[in-house]
Amino acid sequence: MNGKRSADPRVIVALDFPDGQTATEFVRRLRPGSCRLKVGKELFTREGPGLVKALVEQGHDVFLDLKFHDIPNTVARACEAAAALGVWMINVHASGGSRMMSAAREALEGCGPQRPLLIAVTVLTSMADRDLEELGIRDGAEAQVRRLAGLARDAGLDGVVCSAREAAMLRAQSGSGFTLVTPGIRPQGAALDDQARVLTPAEAIRQGSDYLVMGRPITQSEDPAGVLASINRELVTVT
Ligand code: C5P
């Protein structure tokens, strides 16, 4: 499996840019070994697979964050198509159920050892307990996160996206081989933007996160390579 490579940068920079040109100009300022890159729905829908392939060809590890959720066969074929782009990580919604996740996992078997990591989204952090209640889930977000992370692990997925505040609980539940990817990270003293509850990179790793998704503290900086270098220096002292 792709998994952690020798350089194994922990930071995944969220390329939340309105168009491919801005994203490409930004990426030119980064060294591939210093971080990984996340392409989400907005950028992918505007620019398509060409941008993803170009980033992969430049030597970047790409997390294609499209959160597939559909019938098992459709998700399996979509995962195959994503893997064919050469990306490092892809994801699906765990609420699509065990059969959907197993189909996704099986679809990647054909990729051999270079298959992308396959992770699941449990409960979107935008969902509060009352939003879940509307959906008939009455025992709260934490119970639902635990349940869906368990299903993802049992279906053979490599890990989940979770809040850094859930990382310790999920690490205890799922053991050391389960990959935890966490957004909501801010270096000490950085602007919170619209994130309400944040952890610093070092705190998140201490809580059990493997990879940190970070956008604005890096993308909006005058010196993105410098911010990354300083985070990577801080993380060397933790890991
Ligand atoms: O700029 P910032 O560091 O807040 O960006 C975080 C990235 O992680 C964004 O791409 C955002 O959509 C994503 N994300 C998040 N919270 C989640 C899931 C994803 O902030 N629960």
Coordinates of C-alpha atoms and ligand atoms in Angstrom, one line a residue:
M1 CA 0.0 0.0 0.0
N2 CA 1.1 3.6 -0.6
G3 CA 0.9 4.5 3.1
K4 CA 3.7 6.3 4.8
R5 CA 6.7 6.9 2.6
S6 CA 10.3 7.5 3.6
A7 CA 10.0 11.3 3.9
D8 CA 6.4 10.9 5.2
P9 CA 5.3 14.5 5.6
R10 CA 2.5 14.8 8.1
V11 CA 0.9 17.9 6.7
I12 CA -1.6 17.7 3.9
V13 CA -2.1 21.2 2.4
A14 CA -5.8 21.8 1.4
L15 CA -5.7 23.4 -2.0
D16 CA -8.8 25.5 -1.5
F17 CA -8.3 27.7 -4.5
P18 CA -11.0 28.9 -6.9
D19 CA -9.1 27.7 -10.0
G20 CA -6.3 25.5 -11.3
Q21 CA -3.9 28.4 -12.2
T22 CA -3.9 29.9 -8.7
A23 CA -3.5 26.4 -7.2
T24 CA -0.6 25.6 -9.6
E25 CA 1.2 28.8 -8.9
F26 CA 0.9 28.2 -5.2
V27 CA 2.1 24.6 -5.5
R28 CA 5.2 25.8 -7.4
R29 CA 6.3 27.5 -4.1
L30 CA 6.3 24.1 -2.2
R31 CA 8.8 21.3 -2.2
P32 CA 7.1 17.9 -2.9
G33 CA 8.7 16.2 0.1
S34 CA 7.7 18.9 2.6
C35 CA 3.9 18.2 2.5
R36 CA 1.1 16.4 0.7
L37 CA -1.7 18.1 -1.1
K38 CA -5.5 17.8 -0.9
V39 CA -7.7 18.4 -3.9
G40 CA -11.4 18.7 -3.0
K41 CA -14.7 18.9 -4.7
E42 CA -14.5 22.6 -5.8
L43 CA -11.1 22.5 -7.5
F44 CA -11.8 19.0 -8.9
T45 CA -15.1 20.0 -10.4
R46 CA -13.6 23.1 -12.0
E47 CA -10.4 21.6 -13.3
G48 CA -11.0 17.9 -13.6
P49 CA -8.5 15.0 -13.5
G50 CA -5.9 16.9 -15.5
L51 CA -4.8 19.0 -12.6
V52 CA -4.6 16.0 -10.3
K53 CA -2.5 14.1 -12.8
A54 CA -0.2 17.1 -13.2
L55 CA 0.4 17.3 -9.5
V56 CA 1.1 13.6 -9.3
E57 CA 3.6 13.9 -12.2
Q58 CA 5.3 16.7 -10.3
G59 CA 6.0 14.3 -7.5
H60 CA 3.3 15.3 -5.1
D61 CA 1.3 12.9 -3.0
V62 CA -2.3 13.8 -3.6
F63 CA -5.3 13.2 -1.3
L64 CA -8.3 13.3 -3.7
D65 CA -11.0 14.4 -1.2
L66 CA -14.2 13.6 -3.1
K67 CA -16.1 11.7 -0.3
F68 CA -17.8 9.1 -2.5
H69 CA -21.2 8.0 -1.3
D70 CA -23.4 5.9 -3.7
I71 CA -24.4 2.4 -4.4
P72 CA -21.5 -0.1 -3.9
N73 CA -20.9 -0.7 -7.6
T74 CA -20.8 3.0 -8.4
V75 CA -18.4 3.8 -5.5
A76 CA -16.2 0.9 -6.4
R77 CA -15.8 2.1 -10.0
A78 CA -15.3 5.7 -8.9
C79 CA -12.5 4.5 -6.6
E80 CA -10.9 2.6 -9.4
A81 CA -11.0 5.7 -11.6
A82 CA -9.5 7.8 -8.8
A83 CA -6.7 5.2 -8.2
A84 CA -5.9 5.3 -11.9
L85 CA -4.9 9.0 -11.5
G86 CA -2.0 7.8 -9.2
V87 CA -3.3 9.6 -6.1
W88 CA -2.0 8.7 -2.6
M89 CA -5.3 8.8 -0.7
I90 CA -9.0 8.7 -1.5
N91 CA -12.1 8.7 0.7
V92 CA -15.7 7.6 0.9
H93 CA -18.6 8.3 3.4
A94 CA -18.8 5.5 6.0
S95 CA -22.5 6.2 6.2
G96 CA -22.7 4.5 2.8
G97 CA -22.4 1.3 4.8
S98 CA -20.2 -1.8 5.1
R99 CA -21.1 -3.3 1.7
M100 CA -20.2 0.0 0.0
M101 CA -16.9 0.3 1.8
S102 CA -16.0 -3.3 1.2
A103 CA -16.7 -2.9 -2.5
A104 CA -14.5 0.2 -2.6
R105 CA -11.7 -1.7 -0.8
E106 CA -12.0 -4.7 -3.2
A107 CA -11.9 -2.4 -6.2
L108 CA -8.5 -1.2 -5.1
E109 CA -7.0 -4.7 -4.8
G110 CA -6.2 -4.6 -8.5
C111 CA -3.9 -1.7 -8.0
G112 CA -1.3 -3.8 -6.2
P113 CA 1.1 -2.5 -3.6
Q114 CA 0.8 1.1 -4.9
R115 CA -2.9 1.3 -4.2
P116 CA -4.1 4.6 -2.7
L117 CA -5.0 4.7 1.0
L118 CA -8.7 4.4 1.4
I119 CA -10.2 6.3 4.3
A120 CA -13.7 7.1 5.5
V121 CA -15.5 10.2 6.6
T122 CA -17.5 9.4 9.7
V123 CA -19.7 12.3 10.9
L124 CA -19.1 15.6 9.2
T125 CA -17.9 18.1 11.9
S126 CA -20.5 20.5 10.6
M127 CA -23.2 18.1 12.0
A128 CA -24.4 18.7 15.6
D129 CA -26.3 16.3 17.7
R130 CA -29.6 17.9 16.7
D131 CA -28.8 17.5 12.9
L132 CA -28.2 13.8 13.6
E133 CA -31.4 13.5 15.5
E134 CA -33.2 14.7 12.3
L135 CA -31.7 11.7 10.6
G136 CA -32.9 9.3 13.3
I137 CA -29.5 9.1 15.1
R138 CA -30.4 9.7 18.7
D139 CA -27.3 8.7 20.6
G140 CA -25.2 11.7 19.6
A141 CA -22.2 12.4 17.3
E142 CA -19.5 10.6 19.4
A143 CA -21.4 7.3 19.4
Q144 CA -22.0 7.6 15.7
V145 CA -18.3 8.4 15.0
R146 CA -17.3 5.3 17.0
R147 CA -19.8 3.2 15.2
L148 CA -18.9 4.3 11.7
A149 CA -15.1 4.2 12.4
G150 CA -15.6 0.6 13.6
L151 CA -17.5 -0.3 10.4
A152 CA -14.8 1.3 8.3
R153 CA -12.1 -0.7 10.1
D154 CA -14.0 -4.0 9.8
A155 CA -14.5 -3.3 6.1
G156 CA -10.8 -3.1 5.7
L157 CA -10.4 0.6 5.2
D158 CA -7.1 2.2 6.1
G159 CA -8.5 4.9 8.5
V160 CA -10.8 7.8 8.9
V161 CA -11.0 11.6 8.8
C162 CA -11.7 12.8 12.3
S163 CA -11.5 15.8 14.5
A164 CA -8.2 15.9 16.4
R165 CA -10.3 15.9 19.5
E166 CA -11.7 12.4 18.5
A167 CA -8.2 11.1 17.7
A168 CA -7.3 9.7 21.1
M169 CA -10.6 7.9 21.4
L170 CA -10.4 6.4 17.9
R171 CA -6.7 5.5 18.4
A172 CA -7.7 3.5 21.5
Q173 CA -10.6 1.9 19.7
S174 CA -8.9 1.0 16.5
G175 CA -5.2 0.4 17.3
S176 CA -2.0 1.7 15.8
G177 CA -2.4 0.6 12.2
F178 CA -5.5 2.7 11.6
T179 CA -4.8 6.0 9.8
L180 CA -6.3 9.2 11.4
V181 CA -6.5 12.3 9.2
T182 CA -7.4 15.5 11.1
P183 CA -8.4 19.0 9.9
G184 CA -9.0 21.9 12.3
I185 CA -5.2 22.5 12.9
R186 CA -3.7 25.9 13.7
P187 CA -0.1 26.7 14.6
Q188 CA 0.3 28.5 18.0
G189 CA -0.9 32.1 17.5
A190 CA -2.4 31.6 14.0
A191 CA -5.8 33.1 13.1
L192 CA -8.6 30.6 13.7
D193 CA -10.6 31.7 10.6
D194 CA -13.9 29.9 10.8
Q195 CA -12.6 26.9 12.8
A196 CA -14.0 27.0 16.3
R197 CA -12.1 24.2 18.1
V198 CA -8.5 23.8 17.0
L199 CA -5.3 22.0 18.1
T200 CA -1.8 22.8 17.2
P201 CA 0.1 20.4 14.9
A202 CA 2.1 19.0 17.8
E203 CA -1.0 18.6 20.0
A204 CA -2.8 16.8 17.2
I205 CA 0.0 14.3 16.7
R206 CA 0.2 13.7 20.4
Q207 CA -3.5 12.9 20.4
G208 CA -2.9 10.2 17.8
S209 CA -3.3 11.9 14.5
D210 CA -1.2 10.6 11.6
Y211 CA -1.9 13.4 9.1
L212 CA -2.9 17.0 9.5
V213 CA -5.1 18.7 6.9
M214 CA -4.2 22.4 6.9
G215 CA -5.4 25.1 4.5
R216 CA -5.4 28.8 5.3
P217 CA -2.5 29.0 7.7
I218 CA -0.3 27.9 4.8
T219 CA -2.3 28.9 1.6
Q220 CA -2.8 32.5 2.8
S221 CA 0.7 33.0 4.1
E222 CA 3.3 35.2 2.4
D223 CA 5.8 32.4 3.0
P224 CA 4.1 29.0 2.7
A225 CA 7.3 27.1 2.4
G226 CA 8.6 28.8 5.6
V227 CA 5.4 28.0 7.5
L228 CA 5.6 24.4 6.5
A229 CA 9.3 24.2 7.4
S230 CA 8.5 25.5 10.8
I231 CA 5.6 23.1 11.4
N232 CA 7.8 20.2 10.2
R233 CA 10.6 21.3 12.6
E234 CA 8.0 21.3 15.4
L235 CA 6.8 17.9 14.5
V236 CA 10.3 16.3 14.5
T237 CA 10.3 17.0 18.2
V238 CA 7.1 15.1 18.7
T239 CA 7.5 12.0 16.6
Ligands
C5P1 O1 -8.1 26.5 6.1 P1 -8.4 25.4 7.0 O2 -7.1 24.9 7.6 O3 -9.4 25.7 8.0 O4 -8.9 24.2 6.0 C1 -9.2 23.0 6.5 C2 -9.6 22.1 5.3 O5 -10.1 20.9 5.9 C3 -10.6 22.6 4.4 O6 -10.4 22.0 3.1 C4 -11.9 22.0 5.0 O7 -12.9 21.9 4.0 C5 -11.4 20.7 5.5 N1 -12.2 20.1 6.5 C6 -12.4 20.8 7.7 N2 -13.2 20.2 8.7 C7 -13.7 18.9 8.5 C8 -13.5 18.3 7.3 C9 -12.7 18.9 6.3 O8 -11.9 21.8 8.0 N3 -14.4 18.4 9.4

